[in-house]
């Protein structure tokens, strides 16, 4: 039943709109029979890891799908990023956004590099040549851009800036599998790109990741760093790690790839509902993608204007009570998280700070369908209409809870 009055919100005593929780994130599972068949093969071969046949097959499939010379499977996206940094033989400062998943930045620290935070563009939410230029110093050696929400992170502007200043450019493409730039798949931008195949991403190996590059030398270094073994054949490569992907992970990821178009199609149908409904919302922007470019529609991201009748956090409280597990993304920014928050001279990142206050994700994945998306929109519209009366009531409700709880 559609709620028409704020007293019907679950946080004010009404019944939750959804009987089950709707999380954000993809969480796509392959059909059981296909999974079983793949695992029966693994057991039969008795070959579980160390560059097995499924990893080889996945590397070939990813390289073909993304139109790159090399795909190198890695145990997860964060280790892939650290290995990417090591392949570039960097020393010094790497310019990176703070409006990202902590793994982007932590990977640099594990690779022995110093992250320097640059602000992001208010429209794209990514680094731009302008925001990066302001942070270049004599110690800068590289820029790590993030294709946030699958949006290409200013590839033309950043490449030109990096070429001018002799900096390396590489990318965190964790959100961007199946997304395009200038008619080509993301994967061949900068010197090397890192993907995540975590369970919440559209391609899932449960855990997993991948590096892609058109540079033969960088690819060969990545393969060497990923694997401790064969040490006698590779002297002088420096730090190495066990970054290998197992056959079990590759099986999951291959099935995910097999069903990619179907998952993307479903994402797109849900996204279209949000797009159509959000067009009439005065103080909420749905982060949108141009129709001319390939996209995975992995995330539905809302930006709540400070002029809106209720805040981002109030809207999240309201939706959670309805079992709609909307999430703050990313809040706080990585510059405000340990160990970076303890650094002297915190950088001024006004756009990042505003986005950390106002941005949230709403569910978009296998547990959501178009009908559920419409009902989520109904809740948001009611919340916007009743916004002025909601904040005082929420405060009252939390007081009552504190007294009785
Ligand atoms: C998921 C993610 C990562 C890390 O990937 P893992 O596979 O979980 O290690 C890095 N950067 C971004 C932007 C991500 O969303």
Tab-separated table of C-alpha atoms and ligand atoms in Angstrom:
chain	number	residue	atom	x	y	z
A	1	UNK	CA	0.000	0.000	0.000
A	2	UNK	CA	1.339	3.415	-0.928
A	3	UNK	CA	2.068	5.609	2.073
A	4	UNK	CA	0.395	9.010	1.888
A	5	UNK	CA	1.086	10.556	5.272
A	6	UNK	CA	4.229	10.840	7.331
A	7	UNK	CA	2.732	8.981	10.288
A	8	UNK	CA	2.805	5.884	8.048
A	9	UNK	CA	6.613	5.926	7.865
A	10	UNK	CA	8.000	2.913	9.714
A	11	UNK	CA	10.231	5.139	11.862
A	12	UNK	CA	7.053	6.796	13.184
A	13	UNK	CA	5.280	3.534	13.942
A	14	UNK	CA	4.054	2.397	10.493
A	15	UNK	CA	4.770	-0.995	8.920
A	16	UNK	CA	8.047	-1.188	6.913
A	17	UNK	CA	7.390	-0.902	3.158
A	18	UNK	CA	9.532	-3.957	2.436
A	19	UNK	CA	9.420	-7.226	4.359
A	20	UNK	CA	13.064	-7.949	3.470
A	21	UNK	CA	16.076	-5.693	3.518
A	22	UNK	CA	17.127	-4.204	0.163
A	23	UNK	CA	20.902	-3.626	0.182
A	24	UNK	CA	22.901	-1.426	-2.186
A	25	UNK	CA	25.541	-3.256	-4.256
A	26	UNK	CA	25.182	-5.903	-6.921
A	27	UNK	CA	25.505	-9.276	-5.106
A	28	UNK	CA	24.744	-11.288	-8.258
A	29	UNK	CA	24.960	-15.051	-7.803
A	30	UNK	CA	25.365	-17.337	-10.821
A	31	UNK	CA	22.790	-20.091	-11.509
A	32	UNK	CA	23.562	-23.008	-9.177
A	33	UNK	CA	23.835	-25.665	-11.920
A	34	UNK	CA	26.457	-23.639	-13.805
A	35	UNK	CA	28.400	-23.062	-10.604
A	36	UNK	CA	28.221	-26.759	-9.724
A	37	UNK	CA	29.472	-27.798	-13.166
A	38	UNK	CA	32.432	-25.400	-12.964
A	39	UNK	CA	33.366	-26.631	-9.497
A	40	UNK	CA	33.028	-30.273	-10.502
A	41	UNK	CA	35.627	-29.541	-13.196
A	42	UNK	CA	37.955	-27.892	-10.681
A	43	UNK	CA	37.697	-30.896	-8.344
A	44	UNK	CA	38.221	-33.304	-11.185
A	45	UNK	CA	41.363	-31.526	-12.346
A	46	UNK	CA	42.586	-31.208	-8.767
A	47	UNK	CA	44.096	-27.868	-9.771
A	48	UNK	CA	42.979	-25.132	-7.396
A	49	UNK	CA	45.291	-22.157	-7.833
A	50	UNK	CA	48.634	-20.920	-9.254
A	51	UNK	CA	47.653	-19.737	-12.739
A	52	UNK	CA	45.159	-22.485	-13.485
A	53	UNK	CA	43.157	-22.927	-16.672
A	54	UNK	CA	40.143	-20.912	-15.445
A	55	UNK	CA	42.331	-17.934	-14.555
A	56	UNK	CA	43.881	-18.159	-18.021
A	57	UNK	CA	40.413	-18.303	-19.575
A	58	UNK	CA	39.248	-15.323	-17.522
A	59	UNK	CA	42.303	-13.278	-18.504
A	60	UNK	CA	41.652	-13.964	-22.181
A	61	UNK	CA	37.941	-13.177	-21.854
A	62	UNK	CA	38.498	-9.926	-19.951
A	63	UNK	CA	41.187	-8.752	-22.385
A	64	UNK	CA	38.859	-9.458	-25.311
A	65	UNK	CA	35.841	-7.802	-23.660
A	66	UNK	CA	37.804	-4.674	-22.753
A	67	UNK	CA	39.838	-4.523	-25.954
A	68	UNK	CA	43.239	-4.503	-24.210
A	69	UNK	CA	46.423	-6.481	-24.819
A	70	UNK	CA	46.774	-7.734	-21.236
A	71	UNK	CA	44.460	-8.686	-18.401
A	72	UNK	CA	46.162	-9.967	-15.241
A	73	UNK	CA	43.906	-11.523	-12.594
A	74	UNK	CA	44.653	-10.594	-8.986
A	75	UNK	CA	43.293	-11.828	-5.681
A	76	UNK	CA	41.347	-8.598	-5.030
A	77	UNK	CA	41.052	-5.014	-6.238
A	78	UNK	CA	43.103	-3.436	-3.460
A	79	UNK	CA	46.114	-5.699	-4.039
A	80	UNK	CA	45.659	-5.067	-7.788
A	81	UNK	CA	46.003	-1.326	-7.140
A	82	UNK	CA	49.122	-1.780	-5.011
A	83	UNK	CA	50.671	-3.968	-7.720
A	84	UNK	CA	49.699	-1.383	-10.372
A	85	UNK	CA	51.607	1.263	-8.422
A	86	UNK	CA	54.639	-1.038	-8.059
A	87	UNK	CA	54.745	-1.768	-11.807
A	88	UNK	CA	55.246	1.965	-12.473
A	89	UNK	CA	58.367	2.120	-10.235
A	90	UNK	CA	57.190	5.252	-8.502
A	91	UNK	CA	58.722	7.186	-5.622
A	92	UNK	CA	57.173	10.182	-3.869
A	93	UNK	CA	53.690	11.671	-3.973
A	94	UNK	CA	50.707	10.305	-5.829
A	95	UNK	CA	47.721	12.610	-6.327
A	96	UNK	CA	44.472	10.830	-5.508
A	97	UNK	CA	40.891	11.760	-4.579
A	98	UNK	CA	39.626	11.492	-0.980
A	99	UNK	CA	36.099	10.947	-2.290
A	100	UNK	CA	36.615	7.227	-2.898
A	101	UNK	CA	36.698	3.832	-1.220
A	102	UNK	CA	39.538	3.690	1.364
A	103	UNK	CA	41.226	0.853	-0.573
A	104	UNK	CA	42.195	3.263	-3.377
A	105	UNK	CA	44.404	5.228	-1.010
A	106	UNK	CA	45.519	2.423	1.294
A	107	UNK	CA	46.921	0.589	-1.731
A	108	UNK	CA	49.274	3.522	-2.348
A	109	UNK	CA	50.447	3.432	1.247
A	110	UNK	CA	51.135	-0.318	1.016
A	111	UNK	CA	53.169	0.408	-2.123
A	112	UNK	CA	55.315	2.839	-0.105
A	113	UNK	CA	53.919	5.976	-1.732
A	114	UNK	CA	52.594	9.175	-0.205
A	115	UNK	CA	48.979	9.967	-1.134
A	116	UNK	CA	48.244	13.642	-1.720
A	117	UNK	CA	44.532	14.413	-1.798
A	118	UNK	CA	43.045	16.526	-4.548
A	119	UNK	CA	39.485	17.780	-4.617
A	120	UNK	CA	36.939	16.493	-7.131
A	121	UNK	CA	34.709	18.135	-9.700
A	122	UNK	CA	31.225	18.883	-8.290
A	123	UNK	CA	29.425	17.509	-11.366
A	124	UNK	CA	31.430	14.344	-12.174
A	125	UNK	CA	32.570	13.599	-8.562
A	126	UNK	CA	35.981	12.635	-10.025
A	127	UNK	CA	39.410	14.265	-10.215
A	128	UNK	CA	39.866	16.699	-13.097
A	129	UNK	CA	42.911	18.322	-14.667
A	130	UNK	CA	41.989	21.502	-12.760
A	131	UNK	CA	41.726	19.910	-9.315
A	132	UNK	CA	44.902	17.859	-9.862
A	133	UNK	CA	46.977	20.767	-11.219
A	134	UNK	CA	46.481	22.588	-7.899
A	135	UNK	CA	48.196	19.746	-6.009
A	136	UNK	CA	51.250	19.092	-8.192
A	137	UNK	CA	54.539	19.578	-6.321
A	138	UNK	CA	58.209	18.834	-7.053
A	139	UNK	CA	57.643	15.484	-5.268
A	140	UNK	CA	54.696	14.379	-7.431
A	141	UNK	CA	55.325	11.229	-9.435
A	142	UNK	CA	51.867	10.068	-10.513
A	143	UNK	CA	48.116	10.561	-10.528
A	144	UNK	CA	45.724	7.788	-9.513
A	145	UNK	CA	42.306	8.667	-10.915
A	146	UNK	CA	39.130	6.853	-9.890
A	147	UNK	CA	36.362	6.262	-12.441
A	148	UNK	CA	33.827	6.877	-9.726
A	149	UNK	CA	30.347	5.444	-10.344
A	150	UNK	CA	31.799	4.228	-13.677
A	151	UNK	CA	32.306	7.757	-15.000
A	152	UNK	CA	35.608	8.078	-16.920
A	153	UNK	CA	37.895	10.255	-14.809
A	154	UNK	CA	38.855	13.075	-17.223
A	155	UNK	CA	41.129	10.801	-19.326
A	156	UNK	CA	41.994	13.432	-21.933
A	157	UNK	CA	42.616	16.329	-19.556
A	158	UNK	CA	44.544	14.244	-17.027
A	159	UNK	CA	46.698	12.546	-19.659
A	160	UNK	CA	47.680	15.928	-21.128
A	161	UNK	CA	48.443	17.339	-17.670
A	162	UNK	CA	50.508	14.279	-16.706
A	163	UNK	CA	52.438	14.367	-19.997
A	164	UNK	CA	53.229	18.056	-19.444
A	165	UNK	CA	54.573	17.409	-15.945
A	166	UNK	CA	56.250	14.044	-16.539
A	167	UNK	CA	53.801	12.216	-14.256
A	168	UNK	CA	52.486	8.680	-14.619
A	169	UNK	CA	48.719	8.237	-14.867
A	170	UNK	CA	46.910	5.114	-13.716
A	171	UNK	CA	43.379	4.302	-12.734
A	172	UNK	CA	41.161	2.673	-10.155
A	173	UNK	CA	38.463	1.206	-12.416
A	174	UNK	CA	36.716	-0.782	-9.649
A	175	UNK	CA	33.332	0.745	-10.584
A	176	UNK	CA	33.839	0.766	-14.314
A	177	UNK	CA	33.657	-2.730	-15.787
A	178	UNK	CA	31.642	-2.427	-19.003
A	179	UNK	CA	31.691	1.374	-18.999
A	180	UNK	CA	33.049	3.305	-21.948
A	181	UNK	CA	34.975	6.402	-22.851
A	182	UNK	CA	34.940	7.884	-26.364
A	183	UNK	CA	33.336	4.735	-27.730
A	184	UNK	CA	35.919	2.348	-26.216
A	185	UNK	CA	35.685	0.258	-23.046
A	186	UNK	CA	37.470	1.584	-19.988
A	187	UNK	CA	40.529	-0.635	-19.354
A	188	UNK	CA	43.151	0.866	-21.661
A	189	UNK	CA	43.360	4.329	-20.102
A	190	UNK	CA	46.512	5.648	-18.439
A	191	UNK	CA	49.362	3.129	-18.142
A	192	UNK	CA	47.442	0.536	-16.187
A	193	UNK	CA	43.950	0.159	-14.746
A	194	UNK	CA	42.753	-1.885	-11.755
A	195	UNK	CA	39.318	-3.541	-11.535
A	196	UNK	CA	37.629	-5.139	-8.541
A	197	UNK	CA	35.631	-8.354	-8.757
A	198	UNK	CA	34.325	-8.039	-5.218
A	199	UNK	CA	30.846	-9.496	-4.566
A	200	UNK	CA	29.277	-6.032	-4.631
A	201	UNK	CA	30.638	-5.218	-8.115
A	202	UNK	CA	28.942	-6.193	-11.362
A	203	UNK	CA	31.607	-8.815	-12.139
A	204	UNK	CA	32.067	-10.897	-9.016
A	205	UNK	CA	34.579	-13.584	-8.101
A	206	UNK	CA	33.286	-13.243	-4.510
A	207	UNK	CA	36.712	-11.643	-3.995
A	208	UNK	CA	38.891	-10.809	-6.954
A	209	UNK	CA	40.362	-8.198	-9.207
A	210	UNK	CA	42.233	-7.616	-12.393
A	211	UNK	CA	44.803	-5.333	-13.982
A	212	UNK	CA	44.524	-4.243	-17.595
A	213	UNK	CA	47.104	-2.555	-19.774
A	214	UNK	CA	48.301	-2.246	-23.356
A	215	UNK	CA	51.890	-1.876	-22.164
A	216	UNK	CA	53.830	-5.178	-22.499
A	217	UNK	CA	56.546	-4.225	-20.037
A	218	UNK	CA	54.110	-3.063	-17.359
A	219	UNK	CA	52.107	-6.277	-17.839
A	220	UNK	CA	55.157	-8.463	-17.452
A	221	UNK	CA	56.168	-6.647	-14.256
A	222	UNK	CA	52.636	-7.053	-12.897
A	223	UNK	CA	52.769	-10.826	-13.538
A	224	UNK	CA	56.123	-11.034	-11.777
A	225	UNK	CA	55.091	-8.974	-8.741
A	226	UNK	CA	51.881	-11.032	-8.383
A	227	UNK	CA	53.815	-14.231	-7.873
A	228	UNK	CA	56.629	-14.966	-5.398
A	229	UNK	CA	57.662	-18.095	-7.210
A	230	UNK	CA	60.120	-18.107	-10.109
A	231	UNK	CA	62.255	-15.735	-8.040
A	232	UNK	CA	65.410	-17.091	-9.664
A	233	UNK	CA	64.304	-15.945	-13.133
A	234	UNK	CA	63.515	-12.385	-12.064
A	235	UNK	CA	66.285	-10.642	-10.218
A	236	UNK	CA	65.935	-6.979	-9.251
A	237	UNK	CA	62.190	-6.566	-9.558
A	238	UNK	CA	61.870	-5.222	-6.012
A	239	UNK	CA	58.880	-5.884	-3.754
A	240	UNK	CA	56.585	-8.773	-4.578
A	241	UNK	CA	53.443	-10.219	-3.087
A	242	UNK	CA	51.118	-13.172	-3.360
A	243	UNK	CA	48.404	-11.592	-5.505
A	244	UNK	CA	47.304	-14.742	-7.311
A	245	UNK	CA	43.669	-15.495	-8.069
A	246	UNK	CA	42.366	-18.967	-7.248
A	247	UNK	CA	40.443	-21.202	-9.652
A	248	UNK	CA	37.353	-20.890	-7.434
A	249	UNK	CA	37.413	-17.107	-7.830
A	250	UNK	CA	37.969	-17.384	-11.581
A	251	UNK	CA	34.990	-19.759	-11.900
A	252	UNK	CA	32.696	-17.265	-10.186
A	253	UNK	CA	34.035	-14.367	-12.242
A	254	UNK	CA	33.696	-16.276	-15.524
A	255	UNK	CA	30.049	-17.023	-14.738
A	256	UNK	CA	29.551	-13.395	-13.833
A	257	UNK	CA	30.985	-12.401	-17.188
A	258	UNK	CA	28.713	-14.905	-18.936
A	259	UNK	CA	25.671	-13.193	-17.376
A	260	UNK	CA	27.019	-9.655	-17.568
A	261	UNK	CA	24.612	-8.419	-20.254
A	262	UNK	CA	21.617	-9.723	-18.371
A	263	UNK	CA	22.743	-8.082	-15.128
A	264	UNK	CA	23.491	-4.846	-16.876
A	265	UNK	CA	20.059	-4.949	-18.564
A	266	UNK	CA	18.354	-5.415	-15.212
A	267	UNK	CA	20.382	-2.585	-13.689
A	268	UNK	CA	19.382	-0.398	-16.611
A	269	UNK	CA	15.659	-1.073	-16.179
A	270	UNK	CA	15.815	-0.135	-12.496
A	271	UNK	CA	17.985	2.866	-13.235
A	272	UNK	CA	15.439	4.060	-15.815
A	273	UNK	CA	12.722	4.073	-13.148
A	274	UNK	CA	14.913	6.181	-10.871
A	275	UNK	CA	15.807	8.446	-13.771
A	276	UNK	CA	12.200	9.017	-14.770
A	277	UNK	CA	11.028	9.652	-11.212
A	278	UNK	CA	14.015	11.797	-10.127
A	279	UNK	CA	13.469	14.151	-13.058
A	280	UNK	CA	10.670	15.830	-11.062
A	281	UNK	CA	12.483	16.045	-7.708
A	282	UNK	CA	13.398	19.645	-6.981
A	283	UNK	CA	16.247	19.198	-4.483
A	284	UNK	CA	17.633	15.746	-5.304
A	285	UNK	CA	19.936	15.030	-8.206
A	286	UNK	CA	20.285	11.502	-9.541
A	287	UNK	CA	23.852	11.066	-10.803
A	288	UNK	CA	23.226	10.297	-14.471
A	289	UNK	CA	25.223	8.889	-17.385
A	290	UNK	CA	25.146	10.008	-21.002
A	291	UNK	CA	23.162	7.599	-23.172
A	292	UNK	CA	25.738	7.605	-25.995
A	293	UNK	CA	28.377	5.746	-23.921
A	294	UNK	CA	28.370	2.154	-22.625
A	295	UNK	CA	27.560	1.890	-18.945
A	296	UNK	CA	27.003	-0.803	-16.302
A	297	UNK	CA	24.398	1.105	-14.226
A	298	UNK	CA	25.938	-0.469	-11.157
A	299	UNK	CA	24.995	2.352	-8.788
A	300	UNK	CA	22.096	4.695	-8.207
A	301	UNK	CA	23.635	7.726	-6.537
A	302	UNK	CA	21.615	10.612	-5.145
A	303	UNK	CA	22.894	14.028	-4.172
A	304	UNK	CA	20.627	15.797	-1.698
A	305	UNK	CA	20.769	19.577	-2.014
A	306	UNK	CA	21.305	21.528	1.219
A	307	UNK	CA	18.095	23.360	0.187
A	308	UNK	CA	16.061	20.128	0.418
A	309	UNK	CA	13.349	19.865	3.061
A	310	UNK	CA	15.312	17.147	4.865
A	311	UNK	CA	18.980	16.203	5.084
A	312	UNK	CA	20.698	13.201	3.515
A	313	UNK	CA	21.081	11.588	6.934
A	314	UNK	CA	17.406	12.104	7.806
A	315	UNK	CA	16.378	10.534	4.507
A	316	UNK	CA	18.647	7.540	5.204
A	317	UNK	CA	17.154	7.082	8.699
A	318	UNK	CA	13.679	7.151	7.191
A	319	UNK	CA	14.525	4.663	4.420
A	320	UNK	CA	16.350	2.242	6.736
A	321	UNK	CA	13.223	1.868	8.842
A	322	UNK	CA	11.434	0.860	5.605
A	323	UNK	CA	14.142	-1.830	5.026
A	324	UNK	CA	15.642	0.208	2.198
A	325	UNK	CA	19.330	0.068	3.128
A	326	UNK	CA	20.414	3.304	1.467
A	327	UNK	CA	24.031	4.164	2.303
A	328	UNK	CA	26.245	7.192	2.736
A	329	UNK	CA	28.954	7.031	0.111
A	330	UNK	CA	31.652	7.992	0.883
A	331	UNK	CA	31.427	9.393	4.343
A	332	UNK	CA	33.701	10.479	5.798
A	333	UNK	CA	36.217	11.150	3.019
A	334	UNK	CA	39.422	9.098	3.156
A	335	UNK	CA	41.376	12.197	4.265
A	336	UNK	CA	39.360	12.078	7.505
A	337	UNK	CA	40.095	8.391	8.138
A	338	UNK	CA	43.106	6.900	9.887
A	339	UNK	CA	46.005	7.010	9.134
A	340	UNK	CA	45.478	10.033	6.847
A	341	UNK	CA	43.437	12.067	9.347
A	342	UNK	CA	46.481	12.224	11.638
A	343	UNK	CA	48.654	13.937	9.015
A	344	UNK	CA	49.576	17.563	9.703
A	345	UNK	CA	48.134	20.261	7.413
A	346	UNK	CA	44.860	18.657	6.359
A	347	UNK	CA	44.072	19.629	2.770
A	348	UNK	CA	41.141	21.928	2.002
A	349	UNK	CA	38.705	19.832	-0.054
A	350	UNK	CA	35.463	21.825	-0.078
A	351	UNK	CA	33.727	19.871	-2.863
A	352	UNK	CA	34.685	16.526	-1.302
A	353	UNK	CA	33.381	17.684	2.093
A	354	UNK	CA	30.049	18.738	0.571
A	355	UNK	CA	29.658	15.451	-1.321
A	356	UNK	CA	30.486	13.466	1.830
A	357	UNK	CA	27.579	15.276	3.525
A	358	UNK	CA	25.057	15.030	0.677
A	359	UNK	CA	25.649	11.871	-1.374
A	360	UNK	CA	23.966	8.501	-0.848
A	361	UNK	CA	23.247	5.314	-2.770
A	362	UNK	CA	19.866	3.690	-3.077
A	363	UNK	CA	19.441	-0.036	-3.802
A	364	UNK	CA	20.063	-1.291	-7.308
A	365	UNK	CA	20.750	-4.984	-7.677
A	366	UNK	CA	19.162	-8.426	-7.969
A	367	UNK	CA	16.871	-7.901	-4.976
A	368	UNK	CA	15.295	-4.811	-6.555
A	369	UNK	CA	12.894	-4.785	-9.480
A	370	UNK	CA	11.130	-1.936	-11.264
A	371	UNK	CA	8.128	-2.185	-8.952
A	372	UNK	CA	10.360	-1.955	-5.854
A	373	UNK	CA	12.193	0.996	-7.413
A	374	UNK	CA	8.861	2.796	-7.866
A	375	UNK	CA	7.977	2.154	-4.236
A	376	UNK	CA	11.362	3.496	-3.100
A	377	UNK	CA	10.654	6.618	-5.181
A	378	UNK	CA	7.201	6.950	-3.586
A	379	UNK	CA	8.888	6.990	-0.171
A	380	UNK	CA	11.424	9.597	-1.261
A	381	UNK	CA	8.677	11.808	-2.732
A	382	UNK	CA	6.617	11.604	0.440
A	383	UNK	CA	9.740	12.400	2.468
A	384	UNK	CA	10.429	15.449	0.284
A	385	UNK	CA	6.819	16.641	0.555
A	386	UNK	CA	6.707	16.224	4.335
A	387	UNK	CA	10.346	17.132	4.920
A	388	UNK	CA	9.707	20.162	7.145
A	389	UNK	CA	7.780	18.082	9.682
A	390	UNK	CA	10.119	15.102	9.612
A	391	UNK	CA	13.248	16.413	11.332
A	392	UNK	CA	11.518	17.437	14.606
A	393	UNK	CA	9.618	14.133	14.662
A	394	UNK	CA	12.785	12.117	14.081
A	395	UNK	CA	14.432	13.847	17.004
A	396	UNK	CA	11.376	13.188	19.155
A	397	UNK	CA	11.283	9.533	18.074
A	398	UNK	CA	14.941	9.005	18.979
A	399	UNK	CA	14.298	10.625	22.397
A	400	UNK	CA	11.385	8.303	23.041
A	401	UNK	CA	13.475	5.346	21.981
A	402	UNK	CA	16.271	6.405	24.320
A	403	UNK	CA	13.831	6.661	27.232
A	404	UNK	CA	12.035	3.405	26.631
A	405	UNK	CA	14.851	1.378	25.075
B	1	LIG	C1	35.661	-2.072	-4.380
B	1	LIG	C2	36.630	-0.975	-4.587
B	1	LIG	C3	38.015	-1.153	-4.444
B	1	LIG	C4	38.676	-2.357	-3.821
B	1	LIG	O1	38.331	-3.534	-4.311
B	1	LIG	P1	38.454	-4.888	-3.438
B	1	LIG	O2	38.334	-5.921	-4.508
B	1	LIG	O3	37.300	-4.893	-2.491
B	1	LIG	O4	39.762	-4.902	-2.754
B	1	LIG	C5	38.857	-0.104	-4.766
B	1	LIG	N1	38.366	1.066	-5.191
B	1	LIG	C6	37.045	1.291	-5.313
B	1	LIG	C7	36.591	2.619	-5.816
B	1	LIG	C8	36.124	0.288	-4.990
B	1	LIG	O5	34.822	0.540	-5.067
